[in-house]
CSV table of C-alpha atoms in Angstrom, one decimal:
chain,number,residue,atom,x,y,z
A,1,MET,CA,0.0,0.1,-0.1
A,2,TYR,CA,1.3,3.5,-0.9
A,3,LYS,CA,2.0,5.4,2.3
A,4,THR,CA,1.9,9.2,2.2
A,5,THR,CA,4.4,11.1,4.2
A,6,GLU,CA,1.7,11.8,6.8
A,7,ILE,CA,1.3,8.2,7.5
A,8,THR,CA,5.0,7.6,7.9
A,9,SER,CA,6.3,4.2,7.1
A,10,ALA,CA,8.7,2.1,9.2
A,11,GLU,CA,9.8,0.6,6.0
A,12,ILE,CA,10.9,3.9,4.1
A,13,ALA,CA,14.4,5.0,5.1
A,14,SER,CA,13.8,8.7,4.7
A,15,ASP,CA,10.7,8.5,7.1
A,16,ASN,CA,12.9,7.1,9.8
A,17,PRO,CA,13.3,10.2,12.2
A,18,VAL,CA,9.6,10.7,12.2
A,19,HIS,CA,8.8,7.0,12.6
A,20,GLN,CA,11.1,6.8,15.6
A,21,ARG,CA,9.7,9.9,17.1
A,22,LEU,CA,6.2,8.4,16.7
A,23,LEU,CA,7.2,5.0,18.0
A,24,PHE,CA,8.7,6.6,21.2
A,25,PRO,CA,5.4,7.2,22.9
A,26,TYR,CA,4.2,3.6,22.3
A,27,VAL,CA,7.3,2.5,24.4
A,28,GLU,CA,6.3,4.9,27.1
A,29,ALA,CA,2.6,3.9,27.0
A,30,ALA,CA,3.5,0.2,27.1
A,31,SER,CA,5.1,0.7,30.7
A,32,ILE,CA,1.8,2.5,31.8
A,33,VAL,CA,-1.3,0.8,30.3
A,34,SER,CA,-2.9,-2.3,31.7
A,35,GLY,CA,-6.5,-3.9,31.5
A,36,LYS,CA,-8.8,-2.9,28.7
A,37,VAL,CA,-7.2,-0.5,26.3
A,38,LEU,CA,-8.6,1.3,23.5
A,39,GLU,CA,-6.5,2.9,20.9
A,40,ILE,CA,-8.2,5.7,18.9
A,41,GLY,CA,-6.6,5.9,15.3
A,42,CYS,CA,-4.5,2.8,15.3
A,43,GLY,CA,-3.6,3.2,11.8
A,44,TRP,CA,-1.4,0.5,10.1
A,45,GLY,CA,-0.3,-0.7,13.8
A,46,ARG,CA,2.9,1.1,14.7
A,47,GLY,CA,2.4,0.2,18.4
A,48,LEU,CA,0.2,-2.9,18.3
A,49,ASP,CA,3.1,-5.3,19.3
A,50,LEU,CA,3.7,-3.1,22.4
A,51,LEU,CA,0.2,-2.4,23.4
A,52,THR,CA,-1.3,-5.9,23.0
A,53,LYS,CA,1.4,-7.3,25.3
A,54,ALA,CA,0.7,-4.7,27.9
A,55,ALA,CA,-3.1,-4.8,27.9
A,56,ASP,CA,-5.5,-7.5,29.0
A,57,HIS,CA,-7.6,-6.8,26.0
A,58,TYR,CA,-6.8,-4.2,23.2
A,59,THR,CA,-9.2,-2.6,21.0
A,60,GLY,CA,-8.3,-0.6,17.9
A,61,ILE,CA,-10.4,2.0,16.0
A,62,ASP,CA,-9.5,3.5,12.6
A,63,LYS,CA,-11.5,4.8,9.7
A,64,ASN,CA,-9.5,2.7,7.0
A,65,ASN,CA,-11.4,-0.6,6.5
A,66,ASP,CA,-8.5,-2.3,4.7
A,67,LEU,CA,-6.1,-1.5,7.5
A,68,ILE,CA,-8.6,-2.7,10.2
A,69,SER,CA,-9.4,-6.0,8.2
A,70,ALA,CA,-5.6,-6.7,7.9
A,71,LEU,CA,-5.0,-6.0,11.5
A,72,GLY,CA,-8.0,-8.1,12.6
A,73,ALA,CA,-6.4,-11.2,10.7
A,74,ALA,CA,-2.9,-10.4,12.2
A,75,TYR,CA,-4.1,-10.1,15.8
A,76,PRO,CA,-7.1,-12.2,16.2
A,77,GLN,CA,-7.2,-12.0,20.1
A,78,SER,CA,-7.9,-8.3,19.8
A,79,THR,CA,-10.9,-6.2,18.7
A,80,PHE,CA,-10.9,-3.8,15.7
A,81,ILE,CA,-13.7,-1.5,14.5
A,82,ALA,CA,-13.7,0.4,11.3
A,83,ALA,CA,-15.3,3.7,12.1
A,84,ASN,CA,-15.2,7.5,11.7
A,85,ILE,CA,-14.7,9.2,14.8
A,86,PRO,CA,-16.1,11.0,16.9
A,87,PRO,CA,-18.5,9.7,18.2
A,88,LEU,CA,-16.9,6.4,19.5
A,89,MET,CA,-19.0,3.6,17.9
A,90,GLY,CA,-18.8,-0.1,18.2
A,91,ALA,CA,-18.7,-2.7,15.4
A,92,ASN,CA,-22.4,-3.1,15.8
A,93,GLY,CA,-23.0,0.6,14.9
A,94,ALA,CA,-24.1,1.4,18.6
A,95,PRO,CA,-22.2,3.8,20.7
A,96,ILE,CA,-19.4,2.1,22.8
A,97,PRO,CA,-20.9,1.9,26.3
A,98,ASP,CA,-19.8,4.3,29.0
A,99,ASN,CA,-17.2,3.4,31.5
A,100,THR,CA,-15.7,0.6,29.2
A,101,PHE,CA,-12.0,1.1,29.2
A,102,ASP,CA,-9.2,1.4,31.7
A,103,TYR,CA,-6.9,3.3,29.2
A,104,ILE,CA,-7.2,5.0,26.0
A,105,VAL,CA,-4.2,5.7,23.8
A,106,THR,CA,-4.5,8.2,20.9
A,107,PHE,CA,-1.4,9.3,19.2
A,108,GLN,CA,-1.1,12.0,16.5
A,109,VAL,CA,-4.7,11.9,15.9
A,110,ILE,CA,-6.6,14.8,17.4
A,111,GLU,CA,-5.0,17.1,14.9
A,112,HIS,CA,-7.0,15.4,12.1
A,113,ILE,CA,-10.3,15.8,13.9
A,114,GLU,CA,-12.7,18.4,13.0
A,115,ASN,CA,-14.8,18.4,16.3
A,116,ASP,CA,-12.0,18.1,18.7
A,117,ASP,CA,-14.2,18.9,21.9
A,118,LEU,CA,-16.5,15.9,20.9
A,119,PHE,CA,-13.4,13.7,20.5
A,120,ILE,CA,-12.1,14.5,24.1
A,121,ARG,CA,-15.6,14.3,25.6
A,122,GLU,CA,-16.3,10.8,24.0
A,123,ALA,CA,-12.9,9.6,25.3
A,124,HIS,CA,-13.9,10.7,28.8
A,125,ARG,CA,-17.3,9.0,28.3
A,126,VAL,CA,-15.9,5.6,27.5
A,127,LEU,CA,-13.2,5.6,30.2
A,128,LYS,CA,-13.9,4.1,33.6
A,129,PRO,CA,-13.7,6.3,36.5
A,130,GLY,CA,-9.9,6.6,37.3
A,131,GLY,CA,-9.1,5.6,33.8
A,132,LYS,CA,-6.5,7.6,31.8
A,133,LEU,CA,-6.2,9.2,28.4
A,134,LEU,CA,-2.8,9.1,26.8
A,135,LEU,CA,-2.8,11.6,23.9
A,136,THR,CA,0.2,13.0,21.8
A,137,THR,CA,-0.1,15.8,19.1
A,138,VAL,CA,2.4,18.0,17.3
A,139,ASN,CA,3.6,21.3,18.9
A,140,LYS,CA,2.6,24.0,16.5
A,141,THR,CA,5.5,26.1,17.7
A,142,PHE,CA,7.9,23.6,16.1
A,143,SER,CA,6.0,23.1,12.8
A,144,LEU,CA,7.8,24.3,9.9
A,145,THR,CA,5.1,24.9,7.5
A,146,ARG,CA,1.5,24.6,7.2
A,147,ASN,CA,0.4,20.7,7.2
A,148,PRO,CA,-2.8,20.5,4.9
A,149,TRP,CA,-3.6,16.9,6.4
A,150,HIS,CA,-4.0,18.6,9.7
A,151,VAL,CA,-7.4,20.3,10.6
A,152,ARG,CA,-5.5,22.5,13.3
A,153,GLU,CA,-2.4,22.2,15.5
A,154,TYR,CA,-2.2,23.3,19.1
A,155,TYR,CA,0.0,25.3,21.4
A,156,ALA,CA,0.5,23.8,25.0
A,157,ASP,CA,-2.1,25.9,27.0
A,158,GLY,CA,-4.7,25.5,24.2
A,159,LEU,CA,-4.6,21.8,24.3
A,160,ARG,CA,-4.3,21.7,28.2
A,161,ASN,CA,-7.6,23.9,28.3
A,162,LEU,CA,-9.7,21.6,26.0
A,163,MET,CA,-8.6,18.5,27.8
A,164,GLY,CA,-9.3,20.3,31.3
A,165,LYS,CA,-13.0,20.9,30.2
A,166,TYR,CA,-13.6,17.2,30.8
A,167,PHE,CA,-10.7,15.9,32.9
A,168,PRO,CA,-10.1,17.1,36.3
A,169,ASN,CA,-6.3,16.3,36.1
A,170,VAL,CA,-4.2,16.6,33.1
A,171,ASP,CA,-0.4,15.8,33.5
A,172,THR,CA,1.3,17.8,30.8
A,173,LYS,CA,4.6,16.6,29.3
A,174,GLY,CA,6.3,16.6,26.0
A,175,VAL,CA,8.3,14.5,23.6
A,176,HIS,CA,11.5,16.2,22.7
A,177,GLY,CA,14.8,15.0,21.2
A,178,ASN,CA,18.5,14.9,22.0
A,179,GLY,CA,21.3,16.6,20.1
A,180,LYS,CA,21.2,14.2,17.1
A,181,VAL,CA,17.3,14.8,16.8
A,182,MET,CA,17.6,18.5,17.1
A,183,THR,CA,20.5,18.7,14.6
A,184,TYR,CA,18.2,16.9,12.0
A,185,TYR,CA,15.4,19.2,12.8
A,186,GLU,CA,17.6,22.2,12.1
A,187,GLN,CA,18.7,20.7,9.0
A,188,ASN,CA,15.0,20.2,7.9
A,189,LYS,CA,14.1,23.8,8.9
A,190,GLU,CA,16.6,25.0,6.7
A,191,SER,CA,15.6,22.8,3.8
A,192,VAL,CA,12.0,23.7,4.2
A,193,LYS,CA,12.9,27.4,4.0
A,194,LYS,CA,14.6,26.8,0.7
A,195,LEU,CA,11.6,25.1,-0.6
A,196,THR,CA,9.0,27.5,0.7
A,197,ARG,CA,10.8,30.8,-0.4
A,198,PHE,CA,9.1,30.3,-3.7
A,199,ASP,CA,5.7,30.6,-2.2
A,200,ILE,CA,5.8,34.3,-2.6
A,201,PHE,CA,2.0,34.7,-2.3
A,202,ASN,CA,1.8,32.5,0.8
A,203,LEU,CA,-0.5,30.1,-0.9
A,204,GLN,CA,0.2,27.5,1.7
A,205,TYR,CA,-2.1,29.5,4.2
A,206,ARG,CA,-4.4,30.7,1.7
A,207,LEU,CA,-5.6,27.6,-0.4
A,208,PRO,CA,-8.1,24.9,0.8
A,209,ARG,CA,-6.3,22.1,2.6
A,210,ARG,CA,-7.4,19.5,0.2
A,211,LEU,CA,-5.8,21.3,-2.8
A,212,LEU,CA,-2.4,21.5,-1.0
A,213,GLN,CA,-2.3,17.8,0.2
A,214,VAL,CA,-0.7,16.2,-2.7
A,215,PRO,CA,1.8,18.9,-3.6
A,216,TYR,CA,2.9,18.9,0.2
A,217,ASP,CA,3.2,15.2,0.1
A,218,LEU,CA,5.5,15.3,-2.9
A,219,MET,CA,7.7,18.1,-1.5
A,220,ASN,CA,7.8,16.5,1.8
A,221,ARG,CA,9.1,13.3,0.2
A,222,LEU,CA,11.7,15.1,-1.9
A,223,ASN,CA,12.8,17.0,1.2
A,224,ARG,CA,13.1,13.8,3.4
A,225,ASN,CA,15.0,11.9,0.7
A,226,ARG,CA,17.4,14.7,0.4
A,227,LEU,CA,18.1,14.9,4.1
A,228,LEU,CA,18.7,11.2,4.2
A,229,LYS,CA,21.3,11.6,1.6
A,230,ALA,CA,22.9,14.6,3.3
A,231,ASP,CA,25.0,13.2,6.2
A,232,GLY,CA,23.3,10.0,7.5
A,233,ILE,CA,21.8,11.5,10.5
A,234,ALA,CA,18.4,10.5,9.3
A,235,ALA,CA,19.2,6.8,9.2
A,236,GLU,CA,20.9,7.0,12.6
A,237,ILE,CA,18.0,8.2,14.6
A,238,ASP,CA,16.5,5.6,17.0
A,239,TYR,CA,13.5,6.0,19.3
A,240,THR,CA,16.0,6.2,22.3
A,241,ASP,CA,17.0,9.5,21.0
A,242,TYR,CA,13.6,10.9,22.1
A,243,LEU,CA,12.9,11.8,25.7
A,244,VAL,CA,9.8,12.7,27.9
A,245,SER,CA,10.2,16.4,28.7
A,246,ASN,CA,8.7,18.3,31.7
A,247,ASP,CA,8.5,21.3,29.4
A,248,PRO,CA,5.6,20.6,26.8
A,249,ALA,CA,5.8,24.3,25.2
A,250,GLY,CA,9.4,23.6,24.4
A,251,SER,CA,8.9,20.1,23.1
A,252,LEU,CA,8.3,18.7,19.5
A,253,ASP,CA,5.1,17.0,20.6
A,254,PHE,CA,2.8,17.3,23.6
A,255,PHE,CA,2.4,14.2,25.6
A,256,TYR,CA,-0.5,14.6,28.1
A,257,ILE,CA,-2.1,12.1,30.4
A,258,ALA,CA,-5.6,12.9,31.4
A,259,THR,CA,-7.2,11.0,34.4
A,260,LYS,CA,-11.1,10.8,34.7
């Protein structure tokens, strides 16, 4: 299956820094979760091996029917639901019952959701009392250009306030990188500047998102391939080069844990 740069493959070498960045929260989550775990937006299953081993039972939801079918065949002991979210619906088409899950994991998903308020409210609804929502998303401060695959991006306080509407306790942390990761980030930043200097009319912010998705994807792939060939840093980055930070506003991604 063709993977856009937004999906980020574990098999494409130039995607490696982003793949490792997205894998890191799953490693952290596997040391936290237990019981009944729901993943909202499981995608192609980047963290499935980790989460299914940590959970007593794992349920994954994604809108991609083909992916859900393939994951169901590969992980027959788990439950997979093909659905557009929110709201959170079961395989029978009825809402998932209240107070069902001990943990919800949703990584790099909320930025794609039109109704983010309903998304958080639904997560709160299906969690058991005392249950936890583990959520990551990009920090808009570190975005190098508009991402037309994203409905919106957040600053630290904005996301914290949204989650705080429904959850009485939100532990705010971030995912950041070591020197190797940040060297790559700066190289990427300079490379993106060279590409976007031709956008003299600032079309990336003026055109509808859907018109920009294919050009963005092509340029992003070109940029990642160029960086891979530059000095080898992209191929060397590992998930261990990322870390949990107590400064979400100064981190590449937010990593918030909300308790019901």
